[in-house]
Coordinates of C-alpha atoms in Angstrom, one line a residue:
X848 CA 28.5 13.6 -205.0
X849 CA 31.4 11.5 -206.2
X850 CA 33.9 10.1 -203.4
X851 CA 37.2 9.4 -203.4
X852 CA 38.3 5.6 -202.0
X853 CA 41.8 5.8 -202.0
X854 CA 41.9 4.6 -197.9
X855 CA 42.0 1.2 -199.3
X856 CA 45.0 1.8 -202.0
X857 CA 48.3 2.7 -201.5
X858 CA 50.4 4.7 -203.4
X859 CA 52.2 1.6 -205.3
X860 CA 48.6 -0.2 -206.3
X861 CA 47.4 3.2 -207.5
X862 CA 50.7 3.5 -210.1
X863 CA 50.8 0.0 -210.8
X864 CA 47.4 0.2 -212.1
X865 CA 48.1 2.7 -213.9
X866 CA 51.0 1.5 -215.4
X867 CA 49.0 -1.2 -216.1
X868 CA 46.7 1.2 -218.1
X869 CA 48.9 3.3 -220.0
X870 CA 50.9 -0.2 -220.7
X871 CA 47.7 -1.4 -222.7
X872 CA 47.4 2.1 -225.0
X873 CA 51.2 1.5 -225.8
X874 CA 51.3 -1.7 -226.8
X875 CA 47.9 -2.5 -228.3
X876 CA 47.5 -4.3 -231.7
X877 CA 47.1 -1.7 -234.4
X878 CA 43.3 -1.8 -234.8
X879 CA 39.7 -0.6 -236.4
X880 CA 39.7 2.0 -233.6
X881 CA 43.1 3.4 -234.3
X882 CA 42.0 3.5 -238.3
X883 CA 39.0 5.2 -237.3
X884 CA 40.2 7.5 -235.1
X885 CA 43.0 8.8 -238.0
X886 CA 39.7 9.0 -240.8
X887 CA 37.8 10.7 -238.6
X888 CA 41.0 13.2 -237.6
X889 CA 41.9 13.1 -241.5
X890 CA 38.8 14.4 -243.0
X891 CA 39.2 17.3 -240.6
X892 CA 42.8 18.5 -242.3
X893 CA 41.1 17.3 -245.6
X894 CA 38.8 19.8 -245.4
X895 CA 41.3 22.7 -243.3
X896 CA 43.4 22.3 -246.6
X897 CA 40.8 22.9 -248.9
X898 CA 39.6 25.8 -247.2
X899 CA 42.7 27.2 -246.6
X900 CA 44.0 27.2 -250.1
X901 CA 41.1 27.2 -252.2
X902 CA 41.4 30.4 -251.3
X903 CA 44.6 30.9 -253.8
X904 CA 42.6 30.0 -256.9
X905 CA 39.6 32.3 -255.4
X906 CA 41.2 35.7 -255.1
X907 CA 42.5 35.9 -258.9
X908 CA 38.6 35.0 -259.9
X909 CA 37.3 37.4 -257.3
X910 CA 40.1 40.4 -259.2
X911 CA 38.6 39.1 -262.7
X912 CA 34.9 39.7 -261.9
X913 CA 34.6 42.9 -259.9
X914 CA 37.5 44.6 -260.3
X915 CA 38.3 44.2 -264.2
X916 CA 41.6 42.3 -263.9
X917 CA 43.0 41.6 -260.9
X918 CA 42.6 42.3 -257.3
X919 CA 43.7 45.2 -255.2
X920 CA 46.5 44.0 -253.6
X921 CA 45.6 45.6 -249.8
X922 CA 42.3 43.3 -250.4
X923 CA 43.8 40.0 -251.2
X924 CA 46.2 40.1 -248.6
X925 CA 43.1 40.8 -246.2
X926 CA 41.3 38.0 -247.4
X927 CA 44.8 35.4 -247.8
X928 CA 45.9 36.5 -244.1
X929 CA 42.3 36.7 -242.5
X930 CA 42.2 33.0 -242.2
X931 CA 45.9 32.5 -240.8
X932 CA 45.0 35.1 -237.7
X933 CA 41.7 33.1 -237.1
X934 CA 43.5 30.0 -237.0
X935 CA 46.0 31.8 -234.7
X936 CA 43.7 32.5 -232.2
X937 CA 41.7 29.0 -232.7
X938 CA 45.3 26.7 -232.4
X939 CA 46.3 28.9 -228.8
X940 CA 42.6 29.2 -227.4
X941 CA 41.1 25.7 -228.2
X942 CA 44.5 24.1 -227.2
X943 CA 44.4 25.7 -223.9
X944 CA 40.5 24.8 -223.7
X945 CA 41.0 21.0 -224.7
X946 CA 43.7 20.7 -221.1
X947 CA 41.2 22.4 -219.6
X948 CA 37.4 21.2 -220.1
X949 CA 38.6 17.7 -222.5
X950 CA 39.7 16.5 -225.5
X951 CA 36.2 15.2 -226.2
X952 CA 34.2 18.0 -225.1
X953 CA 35.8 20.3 -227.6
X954 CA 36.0 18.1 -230.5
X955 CA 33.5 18.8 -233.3
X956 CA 32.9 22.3 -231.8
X957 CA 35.4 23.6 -234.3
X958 CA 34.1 21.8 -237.0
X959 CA 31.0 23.3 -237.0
X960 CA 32.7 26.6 -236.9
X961 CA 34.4 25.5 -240.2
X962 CA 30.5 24.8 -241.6
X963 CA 29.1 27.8 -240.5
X964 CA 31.7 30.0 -242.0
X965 CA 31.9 28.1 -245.4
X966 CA 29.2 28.8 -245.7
X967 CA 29.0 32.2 -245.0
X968 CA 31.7 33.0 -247.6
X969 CA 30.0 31.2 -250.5
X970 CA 26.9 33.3 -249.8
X971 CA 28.5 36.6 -248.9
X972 CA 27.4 39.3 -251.5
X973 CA 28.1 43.1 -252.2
X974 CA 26.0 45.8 -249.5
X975 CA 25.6 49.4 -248.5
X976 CA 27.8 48.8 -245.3
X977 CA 30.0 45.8 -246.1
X978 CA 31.4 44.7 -249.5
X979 CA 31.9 41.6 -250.9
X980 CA 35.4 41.5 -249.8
X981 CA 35.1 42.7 -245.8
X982 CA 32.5 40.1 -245.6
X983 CA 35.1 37.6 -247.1
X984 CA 37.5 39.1 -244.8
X985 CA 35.5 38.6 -242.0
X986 CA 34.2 35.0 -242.7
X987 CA 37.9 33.9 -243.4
X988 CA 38.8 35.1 -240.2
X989 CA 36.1 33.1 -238.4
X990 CA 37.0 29.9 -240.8
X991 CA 40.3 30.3 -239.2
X992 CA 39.2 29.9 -235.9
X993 CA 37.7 26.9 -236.7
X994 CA 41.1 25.4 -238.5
X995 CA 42.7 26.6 -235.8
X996 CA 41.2 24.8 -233.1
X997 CA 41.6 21.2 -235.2
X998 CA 45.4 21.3 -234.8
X999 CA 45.9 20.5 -231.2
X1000 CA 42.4 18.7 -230.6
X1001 CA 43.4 16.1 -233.5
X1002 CA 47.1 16.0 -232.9
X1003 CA 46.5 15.3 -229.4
X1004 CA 43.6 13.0 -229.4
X1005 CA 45.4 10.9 -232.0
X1006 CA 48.6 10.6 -230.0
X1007 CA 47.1 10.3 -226.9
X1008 CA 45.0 6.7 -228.3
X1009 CA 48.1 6.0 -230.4
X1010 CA 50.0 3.0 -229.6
X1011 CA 54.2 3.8 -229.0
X1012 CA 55.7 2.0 -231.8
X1013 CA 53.1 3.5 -234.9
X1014 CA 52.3 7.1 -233.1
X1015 CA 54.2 8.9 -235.0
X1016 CA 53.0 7.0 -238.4
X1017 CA 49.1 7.4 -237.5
X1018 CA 50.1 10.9 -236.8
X1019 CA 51.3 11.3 -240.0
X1020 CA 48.9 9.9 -242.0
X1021 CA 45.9 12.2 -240.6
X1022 CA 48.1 15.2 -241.1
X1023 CA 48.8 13.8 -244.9
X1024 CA 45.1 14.3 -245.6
X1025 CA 46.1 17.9 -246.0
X1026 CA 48.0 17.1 -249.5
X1027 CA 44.2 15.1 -250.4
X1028 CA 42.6 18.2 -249.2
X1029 CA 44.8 20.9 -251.3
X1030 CA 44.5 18.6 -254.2
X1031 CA 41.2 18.6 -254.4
X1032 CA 40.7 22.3 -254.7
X1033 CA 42.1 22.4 -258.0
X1034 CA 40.3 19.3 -259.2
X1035 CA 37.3 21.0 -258.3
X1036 CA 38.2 24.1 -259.7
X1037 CA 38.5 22.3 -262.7
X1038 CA 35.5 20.7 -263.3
X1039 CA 33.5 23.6 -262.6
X1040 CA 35.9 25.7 -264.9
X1041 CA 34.8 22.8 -267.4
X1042 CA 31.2 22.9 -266.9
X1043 CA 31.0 26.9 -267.0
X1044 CA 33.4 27.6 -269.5
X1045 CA 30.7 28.5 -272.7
X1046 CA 29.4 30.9 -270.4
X1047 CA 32.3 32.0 -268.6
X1048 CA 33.6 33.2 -272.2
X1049 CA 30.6 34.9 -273.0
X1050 CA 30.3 37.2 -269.9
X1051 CA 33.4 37.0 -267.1
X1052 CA 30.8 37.2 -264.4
X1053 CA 29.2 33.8 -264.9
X1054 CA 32.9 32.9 -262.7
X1055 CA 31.0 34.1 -259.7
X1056 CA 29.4 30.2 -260.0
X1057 CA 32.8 28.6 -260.1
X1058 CA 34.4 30.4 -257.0
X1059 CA 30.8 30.1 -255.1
X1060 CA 30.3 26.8 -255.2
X1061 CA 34.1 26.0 -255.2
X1062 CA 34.3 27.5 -251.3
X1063 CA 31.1 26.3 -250.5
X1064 CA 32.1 22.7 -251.5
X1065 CA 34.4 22.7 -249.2
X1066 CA 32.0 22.3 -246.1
X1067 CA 30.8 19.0 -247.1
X1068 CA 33.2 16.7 -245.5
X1069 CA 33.3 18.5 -242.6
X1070 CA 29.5 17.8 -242.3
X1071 CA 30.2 13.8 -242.7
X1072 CA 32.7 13.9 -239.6
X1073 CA 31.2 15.8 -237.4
X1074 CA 29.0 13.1 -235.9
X1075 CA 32.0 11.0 -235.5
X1076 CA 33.8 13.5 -233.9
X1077 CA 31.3 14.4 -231.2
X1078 CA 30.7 10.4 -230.6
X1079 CA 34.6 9.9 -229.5
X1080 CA 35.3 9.3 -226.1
X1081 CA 37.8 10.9 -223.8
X1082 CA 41.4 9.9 -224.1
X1083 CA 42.3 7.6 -221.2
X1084 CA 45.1 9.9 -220.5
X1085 CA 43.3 13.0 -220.3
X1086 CA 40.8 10.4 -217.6
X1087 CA 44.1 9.6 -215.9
X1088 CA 46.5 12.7 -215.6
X1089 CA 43.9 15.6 -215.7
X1090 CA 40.3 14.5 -214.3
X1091 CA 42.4 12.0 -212.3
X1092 CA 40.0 8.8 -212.8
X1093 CA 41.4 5.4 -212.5
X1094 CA 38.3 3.2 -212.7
X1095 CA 36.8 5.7 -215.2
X1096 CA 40.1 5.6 -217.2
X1097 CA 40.3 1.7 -216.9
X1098 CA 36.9 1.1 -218.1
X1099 CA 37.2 3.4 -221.2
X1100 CA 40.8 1.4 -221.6
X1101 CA 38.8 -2.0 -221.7
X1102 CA 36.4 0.1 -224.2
X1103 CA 38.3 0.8 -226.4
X1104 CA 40.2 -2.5 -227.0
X1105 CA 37.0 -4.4 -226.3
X1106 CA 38.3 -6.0 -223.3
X1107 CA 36.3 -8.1 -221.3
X1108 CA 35.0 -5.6 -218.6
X1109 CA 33.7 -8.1 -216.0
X1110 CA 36.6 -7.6 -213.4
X1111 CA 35.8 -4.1 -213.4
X1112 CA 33.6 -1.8 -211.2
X1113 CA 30.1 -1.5 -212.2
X1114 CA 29.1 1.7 -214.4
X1115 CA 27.0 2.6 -211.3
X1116 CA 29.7 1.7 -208.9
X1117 CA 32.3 3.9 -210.7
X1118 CA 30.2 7.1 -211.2
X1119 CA 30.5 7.1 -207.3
X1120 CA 33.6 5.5 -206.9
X1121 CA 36.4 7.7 -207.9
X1122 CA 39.9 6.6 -207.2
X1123 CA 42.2 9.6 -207.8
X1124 CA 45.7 9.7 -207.5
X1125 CA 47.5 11.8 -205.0
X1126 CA 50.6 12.1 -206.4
X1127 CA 49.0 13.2 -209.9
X1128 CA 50.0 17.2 -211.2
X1129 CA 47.3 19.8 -211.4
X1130 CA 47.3 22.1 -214.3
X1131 CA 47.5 25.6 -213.8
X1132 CA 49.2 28.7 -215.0
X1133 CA 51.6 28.7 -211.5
X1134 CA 52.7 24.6 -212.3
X1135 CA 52.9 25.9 -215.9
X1136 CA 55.2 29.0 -215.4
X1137 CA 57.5 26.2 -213.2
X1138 CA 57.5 23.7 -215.7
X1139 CA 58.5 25.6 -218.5
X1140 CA 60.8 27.6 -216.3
X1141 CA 63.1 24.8 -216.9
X1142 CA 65.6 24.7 -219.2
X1143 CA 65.0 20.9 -220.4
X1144 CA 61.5 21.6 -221.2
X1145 CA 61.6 25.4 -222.2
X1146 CA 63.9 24.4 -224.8
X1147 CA 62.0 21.8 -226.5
X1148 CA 58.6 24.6 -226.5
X1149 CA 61.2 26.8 -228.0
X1150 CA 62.0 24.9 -230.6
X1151 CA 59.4 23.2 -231.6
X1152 CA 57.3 26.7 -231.7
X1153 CA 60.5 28.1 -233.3
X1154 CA 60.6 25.5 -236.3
X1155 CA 57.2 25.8 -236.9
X1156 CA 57.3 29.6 -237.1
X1157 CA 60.3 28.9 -239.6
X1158 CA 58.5 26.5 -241.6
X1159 CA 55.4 28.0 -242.2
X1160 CA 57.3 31.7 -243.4
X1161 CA 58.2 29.6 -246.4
X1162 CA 54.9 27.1 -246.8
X1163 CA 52.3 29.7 -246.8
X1164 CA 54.3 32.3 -248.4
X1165 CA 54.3 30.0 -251.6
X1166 CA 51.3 28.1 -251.0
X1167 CA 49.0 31.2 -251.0
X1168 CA 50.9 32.8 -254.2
X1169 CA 51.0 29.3 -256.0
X1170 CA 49.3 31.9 -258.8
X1171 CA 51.2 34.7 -258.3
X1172 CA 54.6 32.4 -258.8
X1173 CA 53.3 30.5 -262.1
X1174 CA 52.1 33.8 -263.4
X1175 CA 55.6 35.2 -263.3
X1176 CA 56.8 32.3 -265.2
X1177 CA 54.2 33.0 -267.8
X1178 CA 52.6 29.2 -266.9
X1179 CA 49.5 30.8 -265.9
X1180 CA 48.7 33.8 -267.6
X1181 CA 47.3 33.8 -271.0
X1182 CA 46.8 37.7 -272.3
X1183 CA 43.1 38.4 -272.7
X1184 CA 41.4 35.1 -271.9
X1185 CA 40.4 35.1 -268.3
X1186 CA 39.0 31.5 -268.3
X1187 CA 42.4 29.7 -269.3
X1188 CA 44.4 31.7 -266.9
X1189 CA 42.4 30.0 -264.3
X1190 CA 42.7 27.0 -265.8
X1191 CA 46.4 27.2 -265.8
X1192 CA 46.7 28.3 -262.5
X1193 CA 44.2 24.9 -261.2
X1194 CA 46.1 22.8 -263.2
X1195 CA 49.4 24.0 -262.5
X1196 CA 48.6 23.6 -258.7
X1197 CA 47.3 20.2 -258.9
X1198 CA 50.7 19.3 -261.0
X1199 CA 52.7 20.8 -258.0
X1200 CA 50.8 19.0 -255.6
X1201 CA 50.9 15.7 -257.4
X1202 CA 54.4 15.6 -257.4
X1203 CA 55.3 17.6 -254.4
X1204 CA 52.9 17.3 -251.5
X1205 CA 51.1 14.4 -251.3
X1206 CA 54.1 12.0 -252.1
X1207 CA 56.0 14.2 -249.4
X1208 CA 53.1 13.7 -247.0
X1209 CA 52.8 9.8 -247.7
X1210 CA 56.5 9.4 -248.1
X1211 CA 56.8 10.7 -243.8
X1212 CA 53.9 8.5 -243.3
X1213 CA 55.6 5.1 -243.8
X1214 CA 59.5 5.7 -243.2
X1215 CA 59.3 7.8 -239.8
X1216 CA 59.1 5.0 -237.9
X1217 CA 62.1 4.0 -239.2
X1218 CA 63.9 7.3 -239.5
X1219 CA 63.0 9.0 -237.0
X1220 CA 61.0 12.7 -236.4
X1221 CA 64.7 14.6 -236.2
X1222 CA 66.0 13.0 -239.2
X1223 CA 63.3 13.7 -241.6
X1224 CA 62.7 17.2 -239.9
X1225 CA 66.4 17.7 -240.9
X1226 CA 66.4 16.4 -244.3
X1227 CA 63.3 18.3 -244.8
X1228 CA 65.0 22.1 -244.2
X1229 CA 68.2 21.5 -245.5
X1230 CA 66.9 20.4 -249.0
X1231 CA 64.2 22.8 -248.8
X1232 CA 67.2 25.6 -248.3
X1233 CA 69.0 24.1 -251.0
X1234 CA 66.0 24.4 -253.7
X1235 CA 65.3 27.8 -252.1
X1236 CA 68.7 29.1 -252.8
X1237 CA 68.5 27.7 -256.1
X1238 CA 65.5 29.1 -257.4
X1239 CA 66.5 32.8 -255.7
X1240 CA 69.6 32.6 -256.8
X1241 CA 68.9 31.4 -260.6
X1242 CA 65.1 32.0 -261.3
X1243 CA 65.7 33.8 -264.6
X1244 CA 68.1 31.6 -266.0
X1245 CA 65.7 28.6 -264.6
X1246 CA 62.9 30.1 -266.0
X1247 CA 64.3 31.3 -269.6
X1248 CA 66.0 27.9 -269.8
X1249 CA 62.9 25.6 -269.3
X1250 CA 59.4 26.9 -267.4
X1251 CA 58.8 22.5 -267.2
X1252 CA 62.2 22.8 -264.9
X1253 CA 60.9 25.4 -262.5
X1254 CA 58.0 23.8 -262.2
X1255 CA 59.8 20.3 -261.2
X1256 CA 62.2 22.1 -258.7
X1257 CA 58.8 24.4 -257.2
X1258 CA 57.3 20.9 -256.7
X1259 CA 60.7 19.4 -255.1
X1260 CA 60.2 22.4 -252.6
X1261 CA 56.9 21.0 -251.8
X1262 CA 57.7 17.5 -251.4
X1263 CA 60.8 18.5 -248.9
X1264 CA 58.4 20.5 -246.9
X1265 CA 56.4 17.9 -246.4
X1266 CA 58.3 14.7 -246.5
X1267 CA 60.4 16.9 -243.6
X1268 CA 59.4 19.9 -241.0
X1269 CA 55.5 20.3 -242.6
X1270 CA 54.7 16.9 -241.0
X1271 CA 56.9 16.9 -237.9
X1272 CA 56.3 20.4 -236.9
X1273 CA 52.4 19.0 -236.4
X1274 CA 54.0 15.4 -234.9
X1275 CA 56.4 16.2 -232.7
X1276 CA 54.5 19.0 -230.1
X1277 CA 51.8 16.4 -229.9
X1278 CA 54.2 14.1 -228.2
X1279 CA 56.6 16.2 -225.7
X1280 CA 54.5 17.7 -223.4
X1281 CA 52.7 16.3 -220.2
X1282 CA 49.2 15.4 -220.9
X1283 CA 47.8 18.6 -218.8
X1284 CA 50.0 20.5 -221.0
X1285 CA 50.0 18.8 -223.9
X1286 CA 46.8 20.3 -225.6
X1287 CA 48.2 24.2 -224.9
X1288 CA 51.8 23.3 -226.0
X1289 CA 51.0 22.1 -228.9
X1290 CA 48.6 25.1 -229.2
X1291 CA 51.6 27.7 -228.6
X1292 CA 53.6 25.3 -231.2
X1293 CA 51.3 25.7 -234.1
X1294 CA 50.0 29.6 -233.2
X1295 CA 53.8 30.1 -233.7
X1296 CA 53.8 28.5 -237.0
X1297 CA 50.7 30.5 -237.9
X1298 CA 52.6 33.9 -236.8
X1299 CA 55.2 32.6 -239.6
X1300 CA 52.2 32.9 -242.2
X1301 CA 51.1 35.9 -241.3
X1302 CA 54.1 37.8 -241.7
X1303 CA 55.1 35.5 -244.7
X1304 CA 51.7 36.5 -246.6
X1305 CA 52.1 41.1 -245.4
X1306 CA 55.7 40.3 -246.7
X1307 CA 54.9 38.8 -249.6
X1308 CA 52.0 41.0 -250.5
X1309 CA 54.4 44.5 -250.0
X1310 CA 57.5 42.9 -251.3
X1311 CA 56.6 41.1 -254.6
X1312 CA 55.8 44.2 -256.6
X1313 CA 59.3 46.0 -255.9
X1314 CA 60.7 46.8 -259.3
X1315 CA 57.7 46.0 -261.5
X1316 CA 55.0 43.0 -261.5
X1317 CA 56.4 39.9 -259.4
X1318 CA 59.7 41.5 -260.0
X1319 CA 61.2 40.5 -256.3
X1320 CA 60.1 36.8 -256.4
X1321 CA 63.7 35.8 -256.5
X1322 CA 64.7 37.9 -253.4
X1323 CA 61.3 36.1 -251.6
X1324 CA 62.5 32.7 -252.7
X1325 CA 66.0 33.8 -251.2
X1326 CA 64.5 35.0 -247.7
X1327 CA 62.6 31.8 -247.2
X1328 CA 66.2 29.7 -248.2
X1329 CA 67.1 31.7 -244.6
X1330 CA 64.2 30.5 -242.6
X1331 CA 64.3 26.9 -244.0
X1332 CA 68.5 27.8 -242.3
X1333 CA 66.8 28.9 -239.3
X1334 CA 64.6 25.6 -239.2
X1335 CA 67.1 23.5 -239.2
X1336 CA 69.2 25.2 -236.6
X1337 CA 66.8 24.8 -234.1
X1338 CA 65.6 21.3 -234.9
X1339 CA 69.0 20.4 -232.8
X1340 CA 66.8 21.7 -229.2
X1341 CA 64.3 19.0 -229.7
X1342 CA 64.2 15.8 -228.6
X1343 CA 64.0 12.6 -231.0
X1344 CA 60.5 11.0 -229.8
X1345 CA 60.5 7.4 -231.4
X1346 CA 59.8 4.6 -229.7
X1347 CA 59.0 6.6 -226.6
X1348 CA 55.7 6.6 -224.5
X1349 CA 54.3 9.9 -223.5
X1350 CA 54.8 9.8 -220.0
X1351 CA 58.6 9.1 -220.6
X1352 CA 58.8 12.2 -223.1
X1353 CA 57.0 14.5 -220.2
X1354 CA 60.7 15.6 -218.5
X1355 CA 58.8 15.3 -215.1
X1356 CA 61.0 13.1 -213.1
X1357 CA 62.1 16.5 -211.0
X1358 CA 59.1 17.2 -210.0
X1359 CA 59.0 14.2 -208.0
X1360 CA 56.2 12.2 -209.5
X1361 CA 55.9 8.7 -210.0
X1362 CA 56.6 9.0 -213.7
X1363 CA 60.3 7.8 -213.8
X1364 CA 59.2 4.6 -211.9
X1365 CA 56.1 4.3 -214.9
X1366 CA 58.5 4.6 -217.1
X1367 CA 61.0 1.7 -216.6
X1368 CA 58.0 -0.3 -215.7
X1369 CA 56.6 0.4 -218.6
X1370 CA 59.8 -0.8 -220.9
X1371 CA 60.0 -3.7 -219.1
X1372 CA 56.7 -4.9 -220.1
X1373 CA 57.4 -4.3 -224.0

């Protein structure tokens, strides 16, 4: 039974300590540990992208091979949505669990989730009771659950080991592994459209291959980083604020810096040594209902979960109907030749996302340090409302006039959703919150986000159709033009969080804590 010796230690030695603590995460030299915790984060989005929207060149292939053309539309807005109410229910329930039983302990769980129901889709088949496309349905939404849960888990266990001054960049940069991630889907898709296409052309159901192996493909990187994932240790913060562990939290400090541990406790000494802080928070849904009561922090959970929501209307509502889109410009759809229409459609997304989303992802990466989280988040929505309204507003002059043009000005779309509010929705709620809230805010942040998909890909499926085939695309493009409006409104209740430690971005001085104390200290030591 573990004891706690805090008769020796006053209050101030307990908060100078750790000050002393937090002051060595902050201001560390950028190192192999920081680069390895952003791979090991990264391949995790890598592979939630490709899942997510290989998915987009899948359902057209699916409508090709079983259903003589294309799917029913009730079907492939099952198996399009399935994945974004999974990863719904995976963002809010693993970001409350990761506050509650660790960072550490949760990390990898939803990885192997992600394997399991890979998988499962690339195997799932035709039977009595279920059909091909319930069992896609139901896989997707399990796949889901998995993405789901990687959103607060790597957001917070990156910006918890982060140091101040490159958080926001090594944030960044393992969210930007989503534009590798969506990339790769329609390199893949090409090369096995290449190797299959002889037989392909001779009989339509040789595609069942290419859509197979194209899902199941996606399953290997998250079998290379899940070792890696279940090997990382607890974030000193989580140690500090939530199991309320000074030595333990200062030993796995001197860890992970490689510090010379001698002037520490023992291993043996600390597992029955525990020096807790008193004046520490507990978690739990009373503290919770009082903290978020107020004002100055309810706000910043508003709007961060508002923005998101906002944001994610318009992302997922063109990046699931990337075919759809080029198919109403007549980029993707050749008349009678299955195999180049999804040809087109691969290439035409890796063309978007080559100039849209991975230069927007990369372009946040090394300039919000600079600029700031706001700033870009601004930028972001109000050129995103601007292309919006362009393309509504003119997509039949745009599209008579040059189909090379609407491309260019679809991929501009990209790149400001992701050089803007696609990267610092995912930033910014991993940064606000208290660390015994941080995990669940974020959670609430991103769930919100996902509830913008959700109604982005039923409104997109019951709306496109109205007045012939694709026929109210322009009217879509228009409604997400008033989300990217709504995006930017809100934006103005949250905080700019550069250059600012965690604990001083916790809005906790009221509650009477040492944290305002922590907090000068901690900026006079920079």
């Amino acid at each position: 039974m573990s004891t706690y010796n805090n008769t020796k230690l006053d209050a101030n030695e307990l908060n100078q300590r750790r000050r002393e603590a937090l002051a060595k995460i902050d201001n560390a030299e950028f190192g192999w540990f920081h680069i390895r915790a952003c791979l090991v984060a990264g391949v995790g989005f890598f592979t939630d992208a490709y899942d997510l929207f290989a998915i987009n060149l899948v359902t057209p292939m699916l409508g090709m091979i079983y259903y003589g053309g294309s799917l029913p539309s009730d079907l492939d807005l099952g198996i399009k949505v399935a994945a974004s109410i999974g990863t719904f229910i995976g963002q809010v329930g693993f970001g409350a669990l990761a506050d509650r039983l660790g960072r550490k302990r949760m990390y990898g769980v939803e990885l192997m989730i992600i394997i399991v129901a890979t998988l499962g889709q690339s195997l799932s088949g035709n039977g009595y009771v279920l059909s091909l496309p319930a069992a896609l349905i139901v896989w997707r939404l399990i796949v889901g659950v998995g993405i789901g849960g990687d959103y607060p888990l790597s957001a917070v266990i990156t910006s918890e080991f982060a140091t101040t001054n490159r958080r926001g960049a090594m944030m960044a940069a393992v969210f930007a592994m989503q534009g590798f991630g969506y990339l790769t889907t329609g390199i893949v898709a090409i090369i096995l459209l290449a190797a299959f296409k002889t037989s392909i052309q001779a009989d339509i159901h040789n595609l069942d291959y290419v859509w197979r192996i194209l899902i199941g493909f996606g399953c290997l990187p998250a079998l290379v980083a899940v070792y890696f994932r279940l090997t990382i240790p607890e974030t000193p913060r989580y140690v500090l604020d939530i199991e309320n562990n000074l030595n333990k939290a200062e030993r796995d400090v001197a860890t992970v810096l490689k510090e010379n541990r001698n002037h520490l406790q023992s291993e043996d000494d600390a597992a029955d040594a525990v020096v807790a802080n008193p004046a520490t928070a507990k978690g739990s849904f009373s503290d919770f209902c009082a903290y978020f009561s107020k004002w100055q922090n309810f706000k910043i959970l508003f709007g961060t979960s508002m923005a998101w929501f906002a944001l994610d209307v318009a992302f997922y509502g063109i990046g699931l109907n990337n075919s759809f889109i080029l198919s109403s410009i007549n980029f993707s759809g050749v008349k009678g030749d299955d195999w180049t229409t999804c040809w087109n459609a691969a290439v035409g997304q890796i063309i978007i996302v080559l100039l849209g989303a991975v230069p927007g992802y990369w372009v946040t990466v090394f300039t919000i340090e600079r600029l700031g989280r706001i700033r870009i988040q601004i930028i972001g929505f109000v050129m995103s409302c601007i292309l919006f309204c362009v393309l509504g507003f003119a997509y039949n002059p745009i599209k008579n006039y040059s189909v090379a043009l609407f491309v260019f000005l679809f991929a501009a779309t990209q790149f400001f959703q992701n050089f803007g509010p696609n990267s610092t929705t995912f930033i910014i709620p991993g940064e606000v919150f208290p660390t015994r809230y941080r995990s669940t805010g974020h959670g609430i942040a991103a769930g919100s986000g996902k509830l913008g998909a959700i109604i982005a890909q039923v409104g997109f499926s019951q709306l496109k159709d109205r007045g012939g085939s694709n026929a109210f695309i322009p009217q879509l493009l228009q409604i997400f033009a008033l989300f990217m409006f709504i995006g930017l409104i809100v934006t103005f209740l949250i905080p700019e969080t550069k250059g600012k430690t965690l604990e001083e971005l916790a809005n906790e001085d009221d509650f009477g804590q040492s944290y305002a104390h922590n907090n000068n200290s901690l900026g006079e030591e920079k």
